Amino acid sequence: MSSVYRAITDAEVAFAADCPSRPILDQIADKWSMMVLAVLEQPRRFNEIKRRLDGVTQRVLTQTLRRLERNGMIERRVLPTSPVGVEYSLTPLGESLREPFGRLYDWTVEHAGEIQERRLAYDKRSS
Amino acid sequence: MSSVYRAITDAEVAFAADCPSRPILDQIADKWSMMVLAVLEQPRRFNEIKRRLDGVTQRVLTQTLRRLERNGMIERRVLPTSPVGVEYSLTPLGESLREPFGRLYDWTVEHAGEIQERRLAYDKRSS
DNA sequence: CTGAATCCACCACGATACTG
DNA sequence: CAGTATCGTGGTGGATTCAG
């Protein structure tokens, strides 16, 4: 098991307000960030990314890319073309995040059916 | 590597609006849900959980617990005490989610310092 | 003790229009 | 092409109060 869970006594399992994970999770644990990192297995242009993320608006994608760039996950490079192009690519840091994200993604796919069932059962009970 | 990333051609890397992972990630990939699951390594009462999640409000915690229950991650059991108590515990489904969540948590702790540096550098550049 | 209910402020997002 | 700017709005969260 991972460090949060292993070999800790009862009283220690808690999340203090200053736990270093909290501001980070706030910034990167959203669905668009996850999808952007997944799609950047190779450098891609802005609209290329946008096309692959069904439903994202231009505004939100821009914000997401900025936040990922600020946190060192991706790099933004302006191409000397006409009209201008912008290429985004993963940094080593961003690359290292793809594995835990991938695990989570795999989990959702694997358990999507069961979750759906549970949800239906719950809604039936409380109706 | 995990299934999203491996052995797929260029054109296939995309997230359709009906990708099964998306509604699930919307429901479970928030920081409070992650912390609740982490804290529930054993059954716990409402206020017990609340105390361990520094900064969560009663309202938000209630909503989080309901959503986790609805999705089959946790079970809610009313204790025949006076005054009434409510105990929350993980289901096998919720238990299985702790591993991917733990990985992500570990990643944030491990890279917190580097992220902080990148952020400072970025802010300095764009000021 | 464990919520449910209410009120309110904020901002996150969608839509749209404009620009280098 | 890759944004920025602006506006309008729904939803989310905080604070507080009430209840079983």
PDB file of C-alpha atoms (C1' of nucleotides) in Angstrom:
ATOM      1  CA  MET A   1       0.000   0.000   0.000  1.00  0.00           C
ATOM      2  CA  SER A   2       1.042   3.596  -0.383  1.00  0.00           C
ATOM      3  CA  SER A   3       2.391   5.825   2.298  1.00  0.00           C
ATOM      4  CA  VAL A   4      -0.814   7.473   3.414  1.00  0.00           C
ATOM      5  CA  TYR A   5      -2.203   4.183   4.509  1.00  0.00           C
ATOM      6  CA  ARG A   6       0.596   2.018   5.738  1.00  0.00           C
ATOM      7  CA  ALA A   7       1.928   1.596   9.218  1.00  0.00           C
ATOM      8  CA  ILE A   8       0.333   4.539  10.858  1.00  0.00           C
ATOM      9  CA  THR A   9      -1.458   4.576  14.140  1.00  0.00           C
ATOM     10  CA  ASP A  10      -5.032   5.633  14.416  1.00  0.00           C
ATOM     11  CA  ALA A  11      -4.495   9.174  15.538  1.00  0.00           C
ATOM     12  CA  GLU A  12      -2.146  10.013  12.710  1.00  0.00           C
ATOM     13  CA  VAL A  13      -4.522   9.431   9.853  1.00  0.00           C
ATOM     14  CA  ALA A  14      -5.672  12.948   9.216  1.00  0.00           C
ATOM     15  CA  PHE A  15      -5.347  15.712   6.689  1.00  0.00           C
ATOM     16  CA  ALA A  16      -4.073  18.887   8.198  1.00  0.00           C
ATOM     17  CA  ALA A  17      -4.878  22.114   6.430  1.00  0.00           C
ATOM     18  CA  ASP A  18      -1.213  22.498   5.607  1.00  0.00           C
ATOM     19  CA  CYS A  19      -0.756  19.023   4.159  1.00  0.00           C
ATOM     20  CA  PRO A  20       1.383  19.585   1.063  1.00  0.00           C
ATOM     21  CA  SER A  21      -0.894  17.464  -1.081  1.00  0.00           C
ATOM     22  CA  ARG A  22      -3.900  19.732  -0.742  1.00  0.00           C
ATOM     23  CA  PRO A  23      -2.967  22.777  -2.799  1.00  0.00           C
ATOM     24  CA  ILE A  24      -1.535  20.440  -5.417  1.00  0.00           C
ATOM     25  CA  LEU A  25      -4.598  18.280  -5.704  1.00  0.00           C
ATOM     26  CA  ASP A  26      -6.666  21.411  -6.010  1.00  0.00           C
ATOM     27  CA  GLN A  27      -4.662  22.383  -9.038  1.00  0.00           C
ATOM     28  CA  ILE A  28      -4.180  19.153 -10.919  1.00  0.00           C
ATOM     29  CA  ALA A  29      -6.844  16.640  -9.876  1.00  0.00           C
ATOM     30  CA  ASP A  30      -9.534  17.842 -12.213  1.00  0.00           C
ATOM     31  CA  LYS A  31     -10.788  15.982 -15.206  1.00  0.00           C
ATOM     32  CA  TRP A  32      -9.554  18.379 -17.880  1.00  0.00           C
ATOM     33  CA  SER A  33      -6.017  18.345 -16.534  1.00  0.00           C
ATOM     34  CA  MET A  34      -6.079  14.590 -16.557  1.00  0.00           C
ATOM     35  CA  MET A  35      -7.276  14.471 -20.126  1.00  0.00           C
ATOM     36  CA  VAL A  36      -4.756  17.021 -21.316  1.00  0.00           C
ATOM     37  CA  LEU A  37      -1.882  15.053 -19.876  1.00  0.00           C
ATOM     38  CA  ALA A  38      -3.262  11.872 -21.388  1.00  0.00           C
ATOM     39  CA  VAL A  39      -3.507  13.456 -24.814  1.00  0.00           C
ATOM     40  CA  LEU A  40       0.000  14.939 -24.679  1.00  0.00           C
ATOM     41  CA  GLU A  41       1.821  11.678 -25.151  1.00  0.00           C
ATOM     42  CA  GLN A  42       3.384  13.717 -27.909  1.00  0.00           C
ATOM     43  CA  PRO A  43       3.645  17.466 -28.502  1.00  0.00           C
ATOM     44  CA  ARG A  44       0.423  18.928 -29.825  1.00  0.00           C
ATOM     45  CA  ARG A  45      -1.004  22.193 -30.987  1.00  0.00           C
ATOM     46  CA  PHE A  46      -3.766  24.044 -29.196  1.00  0.00           C
ATOM     47  CA  ASN A  47      -6.596  23.134 -31.523  1.00  0.00           C
ATOM     48  CA  GLU A  48      -5.282  19.617 -31.834  1.00  0.00           C
ATOM     49  CA  ILE A  49      -5.751  19.214 -28.103  1.00  0.00           C
ATOM     50  CA  LYS A  50      -9.094  20.921 -28.189  1.00  0.00           C
ATOM     51  CA  ARG A  51     -10.409  18.553 -30.843  1.00  0.00           C
ATOM     52  CA  ARG A  52      -9.454  15.555 -28.737  1.00  0.00           C
ATOM     53  CA  LEU A  53     -11.155  16.818 -25.606  1.00  0.00           C
ATOM     54  CA  ASP A  54     -14.755  16.577 -26.562  1.00  0.00           C
ATOM     55  CA  GLY A  55     -16.784  19.316 -24.962  1.00  0.00           C
ATOM     56  CA  VAL A  56     -14.076  21.545 -23.588  1.00  0.00           C
ATOM     57  CA  THR A  57     -14.483  25.209 -24.346  1.00  0.00           C
ATOM     58  CA  GLN A  58     -11.673  27.358 -25.599  1.00  0.00           C
ATOM     59  CA  ARG A  59     -11.664  29.413 -22.453  1.00  0.00           C
ATOM     60  CA  VAL A  60     -11.462  26.468 -20.081  1.00  0.00           C
ATOM     61  CA  LEU A  61      -8.805  24.735 -22.129  1.00  0.00           C
ATOM     62  CA  THR A  62      -6.667  27.866 -22.105  1.00  0.00           C
ATOM     63  CA  GLN A  63      -7.004  28.128 -18.342  1.00  0.00           C
ATOM     64  CA  THR A  64      -6.200  24.470 -17.890  1.00  0.00           C
ATOM     65  CA  LEU A  65      -3.090  24.729 -20.058  1.00  0.00           C
ATOM     66  CA  ARG A  66      -1.931  27.821 -18.201  1.00  0.00           C
ATOM     67  CA  ARG A  67      -2.329  26.136 -14.853  1.00  0.00           C
ATOM     68  CA  LEU A  68      -0.489  23.039 -16.014  1.00  0.00           C
ATOM     69  CA  GLU A  69       2.277  25.214 -17.393  1.00  0.00           C
ATOM     70  CA  ARG A  70       2.537  27.207 -14.182  1.00  0.00           C
ATOM     71  CA  ASN A  71       2.864  24.035 -12.167  1.00  0.00           C
ATOM     72  CA  GLY A  72       5.608  22.764 -14.412  1.00  0.00           C
ATOM     73  CA  MET A  73       3.632  19.943 -16.025  1.00  0.00           C
ATOM     74  CA  ILE A  74       3.774  21.181 -19.609  1.00  0.00           C
ATOM     75  CA  GLU A  75       5.800  23.534 -21.772  1.00  0.00           C
ATOM     76  CA  ARG A  76       4.414  26.071 -24.181  1.00  0.00           C
ATOM     77  CA  ARG A  77       6.341  26.866 -27.325  1.00  0.00           C
ATOM     78  CA  VAL A  78       5.392  29.438 -29.934  1.00  0.00           C
ATOM     79  CA  LEU A  79       6.106  28.232 -33.443  1.00  0.00           C
ATOM     80  CA  PRO A  80       7.535  30.718 -35.954  1.00  0.00           C
ATOM     81  CA  THR A  81       4.852  30.021 -38.513  1.00  0.00           C
ATOM     82  CA  SER A  82       2.247  32.152 -40.142  1.00  0.00           C
ATOM     83  CA  PRO A  83      -0.275  32.276 -38.726  1.00  0.00           C
ATOM     84  CA  VAL A  84       1.345  31.605 -35.392  1.00  0.00           C
ATOM     85  CA  GLY A  85       1.066  28.171 -33.856  1.00  0.00           C
ATOM     86  CA  VAL A  86       1.558  27.077 -30.288  1.00  0.00           C
ATOM     87  CA  GLU A  87       2.822  23.675 -29.330  1.00  0.00           C
ATOM     88  CA  TYR A  88       2.395  22.113 -25.940  1.00  0.00           C
ATOM     89  CA  SER A  89       4.524  19.270 -24.636  1.00  0.00           C
ATOM     90  CA  LEU A  90       5.028  17.381 -21.415  1.00  0.00           C
ATOM     91  CA  THR A  91       7.878  18.162 -19.054  1.00  0.00           C
ATOM     92  CA  PRO A  92       9.512  15.291 -17.147  1.00  0.00           C
ATOM     93  CA  LEU A  93       7.392  16.312 -14.180  1.00  0.00           C
ATOM     94  CA  GLY A  94       4.203  16.104 -16.198  1.00  0.00           C
ATOM     95  CA  GLU A  95       5.362  12.841 -17.681  1.00  0.00           C
ATOM     96  CA  SER A  96       5.769  11.368 -14.214  1.00  0.00           C
ATOM     97  CA  LEU A  97       2.193  12.261 -13.367  1.00  0.00           C
ATOM     98  CA  ARG A  98       0.770  10.247 -16.222  1.00  0.00           C
ATOM     99  CA  GLU A  99       1.296   6.966 -14.446  1.00  0.00           C
ATOM    100  CA  PRO A 100      -0.814   7.682 -11.334  1.00  0.00           C
ATOM    101  CA  PHE A 101      -3.396   9.386 -13.541  1.00  0.00           C
ATOM    102  CA  GLY A 102      -3.437   6.378 -15.815  1.00  0.00           C
ATOM    103  CA  ARG A 103      -4.070   4.097 -12.872  1.00  0.00           C
ATOM    104  CA  LEU A 104      -7.018   6.155 -11.817  1.00  0.00           C
ATOM    105  CA  TYR A 105      -8.358   6.226 -15.330  1.00  0.00           C
ATOM    106  CA  ASP A 106      -8.036   2.473 -15.654  1.00  0.00           C
ATOM    107  CA  TRP A 107      -9.889   2.062 -12.388  1.00  0.00           C
ATOM    108  CA  THR A 108     -12.818   4.125 -13.598  1.00  0.00           C
ATOM    109  CA  VAL A 109     -13.093   2.167 -16.796  1.00  0.00           C
ATOM    110  CA  GLU A 110     -12.846  -1.142 -14.991  1.00  0.00           C
ATOM    111  CA  HIS A 111     -15.502  -0.292 -12.411  1.00  0.00           C
ATOM    112  CA  ALA A 112     -17.827   1.861 -14.470  1.00  0.00           C
ATOM    113  CA  GLY A 113     -20.405  -0.901 -14.675  1.00  0.00           C
ATOM    114  CA  GLU A 114     -20.483  -1.669 -10.999  1.00  0.00           C
ATOM    115  CA  ILE A 115     -20.742   1.986 -10.089  1.00  0.00           C
ATOM    116  CA  GLN A 116     -23.664   2.377 -12.427  1.00  0.00           C
ATOM    117  CA  GLU A 117     -25.431  -0.529 -10.734  1.00  0.00           C
ATOM    118  CA  ARG A 118     -24.803   0.854  -7.266  1.00  0.00           C
ATOM    119  CA  ARG A 119     -26.122   4.162  -8.309  1.00  0.00           C
ATOM    120  CA  LEU A 120     -29.317   2.726  -9.666  1.00  0.00           C
ATOM    121  CA  ALA A 121     -29.818   0.667  -6.520  1.00  0.00           C
ATOM    122  CA  TYR A 122     -29.268   3.710  -4.348  1.00  0.00           C
ATOM    123  CA  ASP A 123     -31.659   5.873  -6.287  1.00  0.00           C
ATOM    124  CA  LYS A 124     -34.285   3.149  -6.162  1.00  0.00           C
ATOM    125  CA  ARG A 125     -33.950   2.823  -2.379  1.00  0.00           C
ATOM    126  CA  SER A 126     -34.275   6.512  -1.701  1.00  0.00           C
ATOM    127  CA  SER A 127     -37.178   7.188  -4.019  1.00  0.00           C
TER     128      SER A 127
ATOM    129  CA  MET B   1       1.883   1.853 -18.805  1.00  0.00           C
ATOM    130  CA  SER B   2      -1.850   1.874 -18.368  1.00  0.00           C
ATOM    131  CA  SER B   3      -4.414   1.313 -21.019  1.00  0.00           C
ATOM    132  CA  VAL B   4      -5.077   4.898 -22.000  1.00  0.00           C
ATOM    133  CA  TYR B   5      -1.563   5.362 -23.126  1.00  0.00           C
ATOM    134  CA  ARG B   6      -0.307   2.111 -24.516  1.00  0.00           C
ATOM    135  CA  ALA B   7      -0.292   0.839 -28.024  1.00  0.00           C
ATOM    136  CA  ILE B   8      -2.714   3.234 -29.558  1.00  0.00           C
ATOM    137  CA  THR B   9      -2.317   5.047 -32.782  1.00  0.00           C
ATOM    138  CA  ASP B  10      -2.359   8.755 -32.974  1.00  0.00           C
ATOM    139  CA  ALA B  11      -5.926   9.234 -33.987  1.00  0.00           C
ATOM    140  CA  GLU B  12      -7.291   7.118 -31.198  1.00  0.00           C
ATOM    141  CA  VAL B  13      -6.028   9.169 -28.303  1.00  0.00           C
ATOM    142  CA  ALA B  14      -9.072  11.233 -27.532  1.00  0.00           C
ATOM    143  CA  PHE B  15     -11.772  11.618 -24.962  1.00  0.00           C
ATOM    144  CA  ALA B  16     -15.198  11.333 -26.421  1.00  0.00           C
ATOM    145  CA  ALA B  17     -18.029  12.982 -24.565  1.00  0.00           C
ATOM    146  CA  ASP B  18     -19.425   9.549 -23.804  1.00  0.00           C
ATOM    147  CA  CYS B  19     -16.203   8.089 -22.435  1.00  0.00           C
ATOM    148  CA  PRO B  20     -17.296   6.097 -19.395  1.00  0.00           C
ATOM    149  CA  SER B  21     -14.582   7.611 -17.244  1.00  0.00           C
ATOM    150  CA  ARG B  22     -15.873  11.144 -17.442  1.00  0.00           C
ATOM    151  CA  PRO B  23     -19.027  11.066 -15.320  1.00  0.00           C
ATOM    152  CA  ILE B  24     -17.142   8.938 -12.807  1.00  0.00           C
ATOM    153  CA  LEU B  25     -14.175  11.242 -12.530  1.00  0.00           C
ATOM    154  CA  ASP B  26     -16.581  14.103 -12.071  1.00  0.00           C
ATOM    155  CA  GLN B  27     -18.040  12.347  -9.062  1.00  0.00           C
ATOM    156  CA  ILE B  28     -15.028  10.917  -7.291  1.00  0.00           C
ATOM    157  CA  ALA B  29     -11.914  12.804  -8.351  1.00  0.00           C
ATOM    158  CA  ASP B  30     -12.253  15.672  -5.935  1.00  0.00           C
ATOM    159  CA  LYS B  31     -10.016  16.260  -2.986  1.00  0.00           C
ATOM    160  CA  TRP B  32     -12.595  15.684  -0.262  1.00  0.00           C
ATOM    161  CA  SER B  33     -13.609  12.320  -1.660  1.00  0.00           C
ATOM    162  CA  MET B  34      -9.992  11.309  -1.779  1.00  0.00           C
ATOM    163  CA  MET B  35      -9.443  12.304   1.810  1.00  0.00           C
ATOM    164  CA  VAL B  36     -12.576  10.600   3.036  1.00  0.00           C
ATOM    165  CA  LEU B  37     -11.531   7.307   1.489  1.00  0.00           C
ATOM    166  CA  ALA B  38      -8.053   7.691   2.934  1.00  0.00           C
ATOM    167  CA  VAL B  39      -9.420   8.311   6.399  1.00  0.00           C
ATOM    168  CA  LEU B  40     -11.832   5.382   6.248  1.00  0.00           C
ATOM    169  CA  GLU B  41      -9.201   2.688   6.578  1.00  0.00           C
ATOM    170  CA  GLN B  42     -11.556   1.692   9.376  1.00  0.00           C
ATOM    171  CA  PRO B  43     -15.206   2.499  10.086  1.00  0.00           C
ATOM    172  CA  ARG B  44     -15.646   5.965  11.520  1.00  0.00           C
ATOM    173  CA  ARG B  45     -18.357   8.264  12.816  1.00  0.00           C
ATOM    174  CA  PHE B  46     -19.377  11.480  11.127  1.00  0.00           C
ATOM    175  CA  ASN B  47     -17.631  13.855  13.487  1.00  0.00           C
ATOM    176  CA  GLU B  48     -14.637  11.609  13.644  1.00  0.00           C
ATOM    177  CA  ILE B  49     -14.230  12.015   9.908  1.00  0.00           C
ATOM    178  CA  LYS B  50     -14.907  15.712  10.104  1.00  0.00           C
ATOM    179  CA  ARG B  51     -12.189  16.239  12.679  1.00  0.00           C
ATOM    180  CA  ARG B  52      -9.655  14.506  10.493  1.00  0.00           C
ATOM    181  CA  LEU B  53     -10.462  16.573   7.431  1.00  0.00           C
ATOM    182  CA  ASP B  54      -9.205  19.922   8.475  1.00  0.00           C
ATOM    183  CA  GLY B  55     -11.262  22.703   6.977  1.00  0.00           C
ATOM    184  CA  VAL B  56     -14.214  20.756   5.605  1.00  0.00           C
ATOM    185  CA  THR B  57     -17.604  22.181   6.449  1.00  0.00           C
ATOM    186  CA  GLN B  58     -20.449  20.055   7.703  1.00  0.00           C
ATOM    187  CA  ARG B  59     -22.454  20.700   4.593  1.00  0.00           C
ATOM    188  CA  VAL B  60     -19.724  19.754   2.174  1.00  0.00           C
ATOM    189  CA  LEU B  61     -18.791  16.663   4.143  1.00  0.00           C
ATOM    190  CA  THR B  62     -22.398  15.506   4.156  1.00  0.00           C
ATOM    191  CA  GLN B  63     -22.635  16.000   0.413  1.00  0.00           C
ATOM    192  CA  THR B  64     -19.371  14.183  -0.141  1.00  0.00           C
ATOM    193  CA  LEU B  65     -20.463  11.221   1.975  1.00  0.00           C
ATOM    194  CA  ARG B  66     -23.801  11.024   0.180  1.00  0.00           C
ATOM    195  CA  ARG B  67     -22.154  11.020  -3.191  1.00  0.00           C
ATOM    196  CA  LEU B  68     -19.683   8.351  -2.159  1.00  0.00           C
ATOM    197  CA  GLU B  69     -22.516   6.274  -0.764  1.00  0.00           C
ATOM    198  CA  ARG B  70     -24.572   6.685  -3.896  1.00  0.00           C
ATOM    199  CA  ASN B  71     -21.679   5.516  -6.016  1.00  0.00           C
ATOM    200  CA  GLY B  72     -21.184   2.465  -3.858  1.00  0.00           C
ATOM    201  CA  MET B  73     -17.877   3.513  -2.311  1.00  0.00           C
ATOM    202  CA  ILE B  74     -19.004   3.633   1.309  1.00  0.00           C
ATOM    203  CA  GLU B  75     -21.774   2.302   3.515  1.00  0.00           C
ATOM    204  CA  ARG B  76     -23.769   4.288   6.016  1.00  0.00           C
ATOM    205  CA  ARG B  77     -24.991   2.588   9.150  1.00  0.00           C
ATOM    206  CA  VAL B  78     -27.112   4.175  11.868  1.00  0.00           C
ATOM    207  CA  LEU B  79     -26.055   3.078  15.332  1.00  0.00           C
ATOM    208  CA  PRO B  80     -28.795   2.373  17.909  1.00  0.00           C
ATOM    209  CA  THR B  81     -27.275   4.734  20.452  1.00  0.00           C
ATOM    210  CA  SER B  82     -28.547   7.798  22.197  1.00  0.00           C
ATOM    211  CA  PRO B  83     -28.024  10.231  20.779  1.00  0.00           C
ATOM    212  CA  VAL B  84     -27.896   8.562  17.408  1.00  0.00           C
ATOM    213  CA  GLY B  85     -24.584   7.879  15.794  1.00  0.00           C
ATOM    214  CA  VAL B  86     -23.771   7.165  12.190  1.00  0.00           C
ATOM    215  CA  GLU B  87     -20.905   5.032  11.110  1.00  0.00           C
ATOM    216  CA  TYR B  88     -19.330   5.059   7.669  1.00  0.00           C
ATOM    217  CA  SER B  89     -17.263   2.259   6.266  1.00  0.00           C
ATOM    218  CA  LEU B  90     -15.682   1.308   2.963  1.00  0.00           C
ATOM    219  CA  THR B  91     -17.299  -1.129   0.585  1.00  0.00           C
ATOM    220  CA  PRO B  92     -15.065  -3.453  -1.431  1.00  0.00           C
ATOM    221  CA  LEU B  93     -15.527  -1.059  -4.342  1.00  0.00           C
ATOM    222  CA  GLY B  94     -14.372   1.869  -2.235  1.00  0.00           C
ATOM    223  CA  GLU B  95     -11.523  -0.193  -0.910  1.00  0.00           C
ATOM    224  CA  SER B  96     -10.331  -0.896  -4.422  1.00  0.00           C
ATOM    225  CA  LEU B  97     -10.215   2.795  -5.176  1.00  0.00           C
ATOM    226  CA  ARG B  98      -7.792   3.526  -2.359  1.00  0.00           C
ATOM    227  CA  GLU B  99      -4.857   2.144  -4.256  1.00  0.00           C
ATOM    228  CA  PRO B 100      -5.019   4.455  -7.281  1.00  0.00           C
ATOM    229  CA  PHE B 101      -5.856   7.332  -4.975  1.00  0.00           C
ATOM    230  CA  GLY B 102      -2.910   6.458  -2.772  1.00  0.00           C
ATOM    231  CA  ARG B 103      -0.610   6.517  -5.774  1.00  0.00           C
ATOM    232  CA  LEU B 104      -1.776   9.958  -6.697  1.00  0.00           C
ATOM    233  CA  TYR B 105      -1.408  11.159  -3.151  1.00  0.00           C
ATOM    234  CA  ASP B 106       2.114   9.784  -2.949  1.00  0.00           C
ATOM    235  CA  TRP B 107       2.972  11.511  -6.173  1.00  0.00           C
ATOM    236  CA  THR B 108       1.845  14.891  -4.859  1.00  0.00           C
ATOM    237  CA  VAL B 109       3.875  14.492  -1.687  1.00  0.00           C
ATOM    238  CA  GLU B 110       6.927  13.393  -3.605  1.00  0.00           C
ATOM    239  CA  HIS B 111       6.795  16.255  -6.088  1.00  0.00           C
ATOM    240  CA  ALA B 112       5.453  19.041  -3.906  1.00  0.00           C
ATOM    241  CA  GLY B 113       8.813  20.743  -3.701  1.00  0.00           C
ATOM    242  CA  GLU B 114       9.503  20.704  -7.400  1.00  0.00           C
ATOM    243  CA  ILE B 115       6.052  22.004  -8.210  1.00  0.00           C
ATOM    244  CA  GLN B 116       6.516  24.856  -5.790  1.00  0.00           C
ATOM    245  CA  GLU B 117       9.792  25.789  -7.517  1.00  0.00           C
ATOM    246  CA  ARG B 118       8.236  25.671 -10.960  1.00  0.00           C
ATOM    247  CA  ARG B 119       5.414  27.837  -9.817  1.00  0.00           C
ATOM    248  CA  LEU B 120       7.728  30.477  -8.413  1.00  0.00           C
ATOM    249  CA  ALA B 121       9.793  30.469 -11.598  1.00  0.00           C
ATOM    250  CA  TYR B 122       6.680  30.863 -13.730  1.00  0.00           C
ATOM    251  CA  ASP B 123       5.313  33.705 -11.654  1.00  0.00           C
ATOM    252  CA  LYS B 124       8.647  35.440 -11.807  1.00  0.00           C
ATOM    253  CA  ARG B 125       8.790  35.152 -15.596  1.00  0.00           C
ATOM    254  CA  SER B 126       5.326  36.538 -16.152  1.00  0.00           C
ATOM    255  CA  SER B 127       5.545  39.425 -13.735  1.00  0.00           C
TER     256      SER B 127
ATOM    257  C1'  DC C   1     -24.712  13.721  17.467  1.00  0.00           C
ATOM    258  C1'  DT C   2     -25.895  13.969  12.783  1.00  0.00           C
ATOM    259  C1'  DG C   3     -27.671  15.967   9.929  1.00  0.00           C
ATOM    260  C1'  DA C   4     -31.505  19.139   6.923  1.00  0.00           C
ATOM    261  C1'  DA C   5     -32.780  23.789   5.505  1.00  0.00           C
ATOM    262  C1'  DT C   6     -32.061  28.398   4.359  1.00  0.00           C
ATOM    263  C1'  DC C   7     -29.694  32.482   2.759  1.00  0.00           C
ATOM    264  C1'  DC C   8     -26.076  34.555   0.346  1.00  0.00           C
ATOM    265  C1'  DA C   9     -21.684  35.617  -1.997  1.00  0.00           C
ATOM    266  C1'  DC C  10     -18.765  34.309  -5.258  1.00  0.00           C
ATOM    267  C1'  DC C  11     -16.709  32.497  -9.299  1.00  0.00           C
ATOM    268  C1'  DA C  12     -16.477  29.009 -12.783  1.00  0.00           C
ATOM    269  C1'  DC C  13     -18.283  28.293 -16.930  1.00  0.00           C
ATOM    270  C1'  DG C  14     -20.648  28.924 -21.480  1.00  0.00           C
ATOM    271  C1'  DA C  15     -21.467  32.028 -25.126  1.00  0.00           C
ATOM    272  C1'  DT C  16     -20.018  35.556 -27.909  1.00  0.00           C
ATOM    273  C1'  DA C  17     -17.231  38.923 -30.009  1.00  0.00           C
ATOM    274  C1'  DC C  18     -12.843  40.724 -31.042  1.00  0.00           C
ATOM    275  C1'  DT C  19      -7.428  40.657 -32.095  1.00  0.00           C
ATOM    276  C1'  DG C  20      -2.317  39.856 -33.417  1.00  0.00           C
TER     277       DG C  20
ATOM    278  C1'  DC D   1      -4.447  29.873 -35.250  1.00  0.00           C
ATOM    279  C1'  DA D   2      -4.531  30.903 -30.579  1.00  0.00           C
ATOM    280  C1'  DG D   3      -5.873  33.353 -27.827  1.00  0.00           C
ATOM    281  C1'  DT D   4      -8.109  37.808 -24.775  1.00  0.00           C
ATOM    282  C1'  DA D   5     -12.243  40.418 -23.153  1.00  0.00           C
ATOM    283  C1'  DT D   6     -16.739  40.831 -21.563  1.00  0.00           C
ATOM    284  C1'  DC D   7     -21.170  39.580 -19.973  1.00  0.00           C
ATOM    285  C1'  DG D   8     -24.757  36.732 -17.887  1.00  0.00           C
ATOM    286  C1'  DT D   9     -25.897  32.875 -15.104  1.00  0.00           C
ATOM    287  C1'  DG D  10     -26.099  28.415 -12.391  1.00  0.00           C
ATOM    288  C1'  DG D  11     -24.088  26.071  -9.135  1.00  0.00           C
ATOM    289  C1'  DT D  12     -20.960  25.417  -5.177  1.00  0.00           C
ATOM    290  C1'  DG D  13     -19.461  26.466  -0.833  1.00  0.00           C
ATOM    291  C1'  DG D  14     -19.642  29.027   3.769  1.00  0.00           C
ATOM    292  C1'  DA D  15     -22.286  30.442   7.729  1.00  0.00           C
ATOM    293  C1'  DT D  16     -26.052  29.929  10.390  1.00  0.00           C
ATOM    294  C1'  DT D  17     -30.147  27.994  12.244  1.00  0.00           C
ATOM    295  C1'  DC D  18     -33.311  24.309  13.219  1.00  0.00           C
ATOM    296  C1'  DA D  19     -34.598  19.300  14.093  1.00  0.00           C
ATOM    297  C1'  DG D  20     -34.873  14.098  15.085  1.00  0.00           C
TER     298       DG D  20
END
